[in-house]
Short mmCIF file of C-alpha atoms in Angstrom, two decimals:
data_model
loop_
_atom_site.label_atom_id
_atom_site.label_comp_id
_atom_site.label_asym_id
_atom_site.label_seq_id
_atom_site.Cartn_x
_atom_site.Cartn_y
_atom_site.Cartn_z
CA UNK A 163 -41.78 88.86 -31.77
CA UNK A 164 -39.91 85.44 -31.58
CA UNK A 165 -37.15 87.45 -30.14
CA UNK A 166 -39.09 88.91 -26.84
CA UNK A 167 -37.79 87.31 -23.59
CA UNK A 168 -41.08 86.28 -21.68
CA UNK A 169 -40.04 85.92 -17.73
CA UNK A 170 -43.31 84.35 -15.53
CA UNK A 171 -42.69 84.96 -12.29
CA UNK A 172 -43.87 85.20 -8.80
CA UNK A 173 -44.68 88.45 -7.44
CA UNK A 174 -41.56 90.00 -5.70
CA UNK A 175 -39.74 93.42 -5.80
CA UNK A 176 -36.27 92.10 -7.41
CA UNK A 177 -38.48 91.22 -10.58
CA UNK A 178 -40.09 94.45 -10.58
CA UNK A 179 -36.78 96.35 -9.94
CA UNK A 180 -35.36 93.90 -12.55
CA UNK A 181 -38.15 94.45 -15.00
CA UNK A 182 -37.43 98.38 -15.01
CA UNK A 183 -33.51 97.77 -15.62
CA UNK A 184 -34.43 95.47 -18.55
CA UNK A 185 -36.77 98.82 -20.13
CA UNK A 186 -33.88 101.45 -19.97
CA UNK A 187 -31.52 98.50 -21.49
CA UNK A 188 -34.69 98.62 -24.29
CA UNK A 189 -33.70 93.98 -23.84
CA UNK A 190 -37.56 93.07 -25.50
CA UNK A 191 -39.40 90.96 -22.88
CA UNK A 192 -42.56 90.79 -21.42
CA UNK A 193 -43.28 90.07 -17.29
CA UNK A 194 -46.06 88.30 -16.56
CA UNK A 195 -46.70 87.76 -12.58
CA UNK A 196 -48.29 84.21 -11.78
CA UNK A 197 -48.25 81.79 -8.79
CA UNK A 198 -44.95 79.72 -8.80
CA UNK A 199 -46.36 76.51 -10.06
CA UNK A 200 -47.88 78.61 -13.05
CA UNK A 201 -44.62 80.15 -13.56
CA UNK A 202 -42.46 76.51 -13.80
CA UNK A 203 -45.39 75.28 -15.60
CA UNK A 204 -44.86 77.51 -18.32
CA UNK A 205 -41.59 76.75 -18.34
CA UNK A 206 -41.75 73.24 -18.82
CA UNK A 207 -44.04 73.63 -21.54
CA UNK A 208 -42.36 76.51 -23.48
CA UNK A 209 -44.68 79.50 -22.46
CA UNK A 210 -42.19 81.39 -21.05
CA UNK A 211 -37.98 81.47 -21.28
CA UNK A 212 -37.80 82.18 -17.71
CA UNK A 213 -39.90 81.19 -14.37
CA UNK A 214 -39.09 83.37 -10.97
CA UNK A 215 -40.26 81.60 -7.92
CA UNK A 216 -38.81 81.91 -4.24
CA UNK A 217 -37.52 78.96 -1.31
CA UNK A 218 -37.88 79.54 2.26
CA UNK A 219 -34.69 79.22 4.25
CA UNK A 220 -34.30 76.37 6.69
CA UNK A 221 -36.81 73.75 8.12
CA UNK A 222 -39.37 74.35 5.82
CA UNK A 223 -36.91 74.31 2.56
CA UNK A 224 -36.71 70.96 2.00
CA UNK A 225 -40.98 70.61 1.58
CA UNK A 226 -40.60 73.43 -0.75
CA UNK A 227 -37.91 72.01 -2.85
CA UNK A 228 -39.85 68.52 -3.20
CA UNK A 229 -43.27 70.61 -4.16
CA UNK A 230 -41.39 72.15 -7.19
CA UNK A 231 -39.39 69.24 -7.75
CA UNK A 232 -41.24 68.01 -10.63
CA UNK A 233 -40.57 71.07 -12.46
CA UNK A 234 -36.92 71.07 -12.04
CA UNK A 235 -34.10 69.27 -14.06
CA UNK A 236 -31.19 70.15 -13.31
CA UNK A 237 -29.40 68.98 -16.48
CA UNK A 238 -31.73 71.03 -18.66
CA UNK A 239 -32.03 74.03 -16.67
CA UNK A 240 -30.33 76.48 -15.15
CA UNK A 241 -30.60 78.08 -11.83
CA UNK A 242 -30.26 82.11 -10.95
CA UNK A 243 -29.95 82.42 -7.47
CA UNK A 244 -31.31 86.57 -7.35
CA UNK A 245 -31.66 87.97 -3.64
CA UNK A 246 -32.59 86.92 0.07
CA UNK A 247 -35.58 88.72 1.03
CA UNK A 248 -37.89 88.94 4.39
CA UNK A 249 -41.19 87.17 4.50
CA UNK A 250 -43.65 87.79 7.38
CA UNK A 251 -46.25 89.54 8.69
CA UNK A 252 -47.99 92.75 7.68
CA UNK A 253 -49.74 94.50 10.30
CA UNK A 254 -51.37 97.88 11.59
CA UNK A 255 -49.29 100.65 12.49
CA UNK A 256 -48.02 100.08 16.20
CA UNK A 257 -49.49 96.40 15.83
CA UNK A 258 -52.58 97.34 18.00
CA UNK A 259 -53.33 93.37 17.96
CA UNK A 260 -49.79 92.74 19.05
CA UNK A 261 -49.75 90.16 16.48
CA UNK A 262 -46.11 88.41 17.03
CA UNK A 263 -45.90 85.09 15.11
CA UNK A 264 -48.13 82.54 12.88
CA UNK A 265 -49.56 80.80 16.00
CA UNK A 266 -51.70 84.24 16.57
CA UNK A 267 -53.57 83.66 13.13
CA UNK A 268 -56.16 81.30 14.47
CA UNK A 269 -57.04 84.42 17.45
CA UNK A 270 -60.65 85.05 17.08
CA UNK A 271 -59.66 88.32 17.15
CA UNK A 272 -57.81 88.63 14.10
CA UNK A 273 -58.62 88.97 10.41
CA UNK A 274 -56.20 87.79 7.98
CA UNK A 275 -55.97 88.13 4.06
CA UNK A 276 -53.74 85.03 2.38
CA UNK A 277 -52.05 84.89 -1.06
CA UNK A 278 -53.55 83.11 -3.80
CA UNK A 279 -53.60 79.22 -4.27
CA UNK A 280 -50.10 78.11 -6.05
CA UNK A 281 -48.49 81.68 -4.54
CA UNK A 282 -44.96 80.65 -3.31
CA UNK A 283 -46.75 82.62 0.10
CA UNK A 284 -49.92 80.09 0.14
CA UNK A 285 -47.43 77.31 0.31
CA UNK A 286 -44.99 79.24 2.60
CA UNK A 287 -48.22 79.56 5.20
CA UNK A 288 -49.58 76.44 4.43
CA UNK A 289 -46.38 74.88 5.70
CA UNK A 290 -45.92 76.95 8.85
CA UNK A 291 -49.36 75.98 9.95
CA UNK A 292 -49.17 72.36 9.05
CA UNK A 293 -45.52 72.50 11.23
CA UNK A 294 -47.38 74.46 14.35
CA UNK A 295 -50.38 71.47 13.94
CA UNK A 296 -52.96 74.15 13.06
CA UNK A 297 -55.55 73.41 10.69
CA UNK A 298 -56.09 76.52 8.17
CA UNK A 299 -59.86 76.89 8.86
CA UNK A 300 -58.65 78.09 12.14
CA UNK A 301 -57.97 81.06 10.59
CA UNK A 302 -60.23 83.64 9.98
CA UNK A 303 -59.78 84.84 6.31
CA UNK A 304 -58.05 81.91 5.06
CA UNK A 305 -60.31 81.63 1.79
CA UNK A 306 -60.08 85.21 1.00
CA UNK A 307 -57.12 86.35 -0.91
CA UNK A 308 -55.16 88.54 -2.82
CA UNK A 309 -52.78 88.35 -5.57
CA UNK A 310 -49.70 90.45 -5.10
CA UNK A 311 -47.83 91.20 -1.73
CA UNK A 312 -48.70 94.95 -2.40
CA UNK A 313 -52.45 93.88 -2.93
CA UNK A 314 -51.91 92.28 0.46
CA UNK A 315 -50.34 95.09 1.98
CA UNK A 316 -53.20 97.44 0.91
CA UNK A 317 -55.42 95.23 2.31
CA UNK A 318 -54.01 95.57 5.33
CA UNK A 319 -53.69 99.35 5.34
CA UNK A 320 -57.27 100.02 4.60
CA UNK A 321 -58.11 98.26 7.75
CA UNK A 322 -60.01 95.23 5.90
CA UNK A 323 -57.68 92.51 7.90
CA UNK A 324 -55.66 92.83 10.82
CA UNK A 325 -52.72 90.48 9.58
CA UNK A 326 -51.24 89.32 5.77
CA UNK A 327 -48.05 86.97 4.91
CA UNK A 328 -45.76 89.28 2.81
CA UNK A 329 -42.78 90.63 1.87
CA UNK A 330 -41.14 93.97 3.63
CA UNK A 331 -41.20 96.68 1.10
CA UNK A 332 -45.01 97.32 0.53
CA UNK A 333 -45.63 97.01 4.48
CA UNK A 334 -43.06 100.04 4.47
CA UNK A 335 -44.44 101.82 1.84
CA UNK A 336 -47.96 101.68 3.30
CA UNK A 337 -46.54 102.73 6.51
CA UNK A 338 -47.24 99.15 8.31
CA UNK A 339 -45.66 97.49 10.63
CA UNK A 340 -43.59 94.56 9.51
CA UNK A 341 -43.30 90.83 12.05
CA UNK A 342 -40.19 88.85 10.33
CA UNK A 343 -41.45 85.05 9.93
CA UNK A 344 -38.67 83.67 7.44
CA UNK A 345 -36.15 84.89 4.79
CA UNK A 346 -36.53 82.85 1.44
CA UNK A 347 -34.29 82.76 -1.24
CA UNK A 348 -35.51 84.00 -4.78
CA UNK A 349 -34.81 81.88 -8.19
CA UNK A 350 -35.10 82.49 -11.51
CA UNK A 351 -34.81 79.35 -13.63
CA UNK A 352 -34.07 79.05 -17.21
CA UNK A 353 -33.34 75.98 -19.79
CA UNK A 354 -29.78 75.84 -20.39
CA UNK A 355 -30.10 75.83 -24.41
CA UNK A 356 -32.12 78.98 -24.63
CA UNK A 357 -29.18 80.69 -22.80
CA UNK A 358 -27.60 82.11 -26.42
CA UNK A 359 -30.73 83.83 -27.01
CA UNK A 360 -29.31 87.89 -27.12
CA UNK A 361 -32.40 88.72 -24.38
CA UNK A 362 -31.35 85.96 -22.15
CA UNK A 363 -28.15 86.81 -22.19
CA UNK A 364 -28.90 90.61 -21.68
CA UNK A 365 -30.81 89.51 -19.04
CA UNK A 366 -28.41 87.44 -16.79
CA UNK A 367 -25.75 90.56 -17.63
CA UNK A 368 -28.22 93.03 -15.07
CA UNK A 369 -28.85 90.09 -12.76
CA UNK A 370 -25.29 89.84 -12.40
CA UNK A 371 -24.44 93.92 -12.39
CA UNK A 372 -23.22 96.17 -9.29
CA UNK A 373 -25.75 98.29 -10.48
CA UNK A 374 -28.83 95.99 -10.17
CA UNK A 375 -27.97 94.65 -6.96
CA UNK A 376 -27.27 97.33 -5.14
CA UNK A 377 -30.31 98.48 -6.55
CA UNK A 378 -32.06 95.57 -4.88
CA UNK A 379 -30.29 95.89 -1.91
CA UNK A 380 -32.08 99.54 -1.05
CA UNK A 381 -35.27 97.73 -0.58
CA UNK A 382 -36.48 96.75 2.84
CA UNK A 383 -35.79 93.26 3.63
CA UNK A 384 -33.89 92.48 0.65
CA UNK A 385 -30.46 91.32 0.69
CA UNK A 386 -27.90 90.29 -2.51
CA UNK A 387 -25.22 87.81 -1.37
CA UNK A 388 -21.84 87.86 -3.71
CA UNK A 389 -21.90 88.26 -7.71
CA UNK A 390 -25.44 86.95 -8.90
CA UNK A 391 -24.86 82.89 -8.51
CA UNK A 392 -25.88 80.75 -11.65
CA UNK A 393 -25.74 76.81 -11.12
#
């Protein structure tokens, strides 16, 4: 119906845990997990009432914040700040490759699976290799991906690649080890005059709950910083 809240997002564990909250509140919406740009895109042209998409913290913020930039307006939008949550690298138990950083992606030793093109992760690596001057066909597995960090993490686990770029939580639940690369801050964006809409509303009301964020706060790597911030 007109009335269903439809939230495109990038893949991430505060939508998910978000996503249940919104069920046992029976708010109507639909989740639909996309690549960043897909996720503004649809914002921009109505698809969807809210887009979820995540900012690395530090150098690389700034090249982040200018990719999106075209999707953003700040007078006509409104910006959720969600949670802080670990990004890096998802490897074997005991890290038998003693994989340690970014710069040991281009080893010809070591087997990587990426994100998809447009994932907030593809840009995230992208970035760190372009800052280390390493070119991505350096690195073996570059062109194969996956779509979800889970997906990633499986990946991983079944022993198809030595190395993904991920968040925490599915490298603990598949019993990985975990190499922190960079913490990035996780958005959800929303145009200021759909904010009256009862679903919206409901929405930013768990975003901003104890209950929801402490919630998010039991998962590995993820980290709620005061009430939920809205610019």
């Amino acid at each position: 119906s007109s009335t269903q809240l439809r939230i495109n997002a990038s893949h991430g564990f505060a939508v998910q845990t978000l996503n249940e909250f919104l069920v046992a509140r029976s708010v109507p919406h639909a989740i639909k997990y996309c690549a960043s740009g897909e996720a503004l895109d649809a914002l921009c042209s109505g698809a969807c009432e809210i887009a979820g998409f995540p900012v690395p913290v530090g150098r690389l913020e700034g090249a982040v914040v200018d990719h999106y930039r075209p999707w953003l307006d700040p007078r006509e939008q409104r910006v959720i700040f969600v949670v802080s949550r670990r990004q890096g690298l998802i490897v074997a138990a005991g890290n038998p490759k003693r994989i340690y950083g970014i710069d040991d992606l281009v080893r010809d030793d070591i087997r990587f699976i990426n994100r998809q093109p447009g994932s907030g992760t593809r840009l995230l690596l992208d970035l760190e290799l372009k800052d280390r001057g390493l070119a991505p066909e350096r690195v073996n597995g570059y062109a194969q991906f996956e779509f979800t960090h889970a997906a990633v993490a499986a990946f991983v686990a079944s022993g198809m690649a030595d190395a993904g770029l991920g968040i925490e939580v599915p490298a603990r639940r598949f019993g990985l080890e975990f190499v922190p690369v960079t913490t990035e801050r996780y958005f959800l964006l929303c145009h200021r005059r759909k904010t009256d809409l009862p679903a919206l509303r409901a929405t930013i009301d768990v975003l901003t709950s104890d209950d929801y964020r402490a919630a998010v706060d039991r998962l590995p790597g993820y980290r709620t910083e005061g009430p939920g911030g809205i610019a």
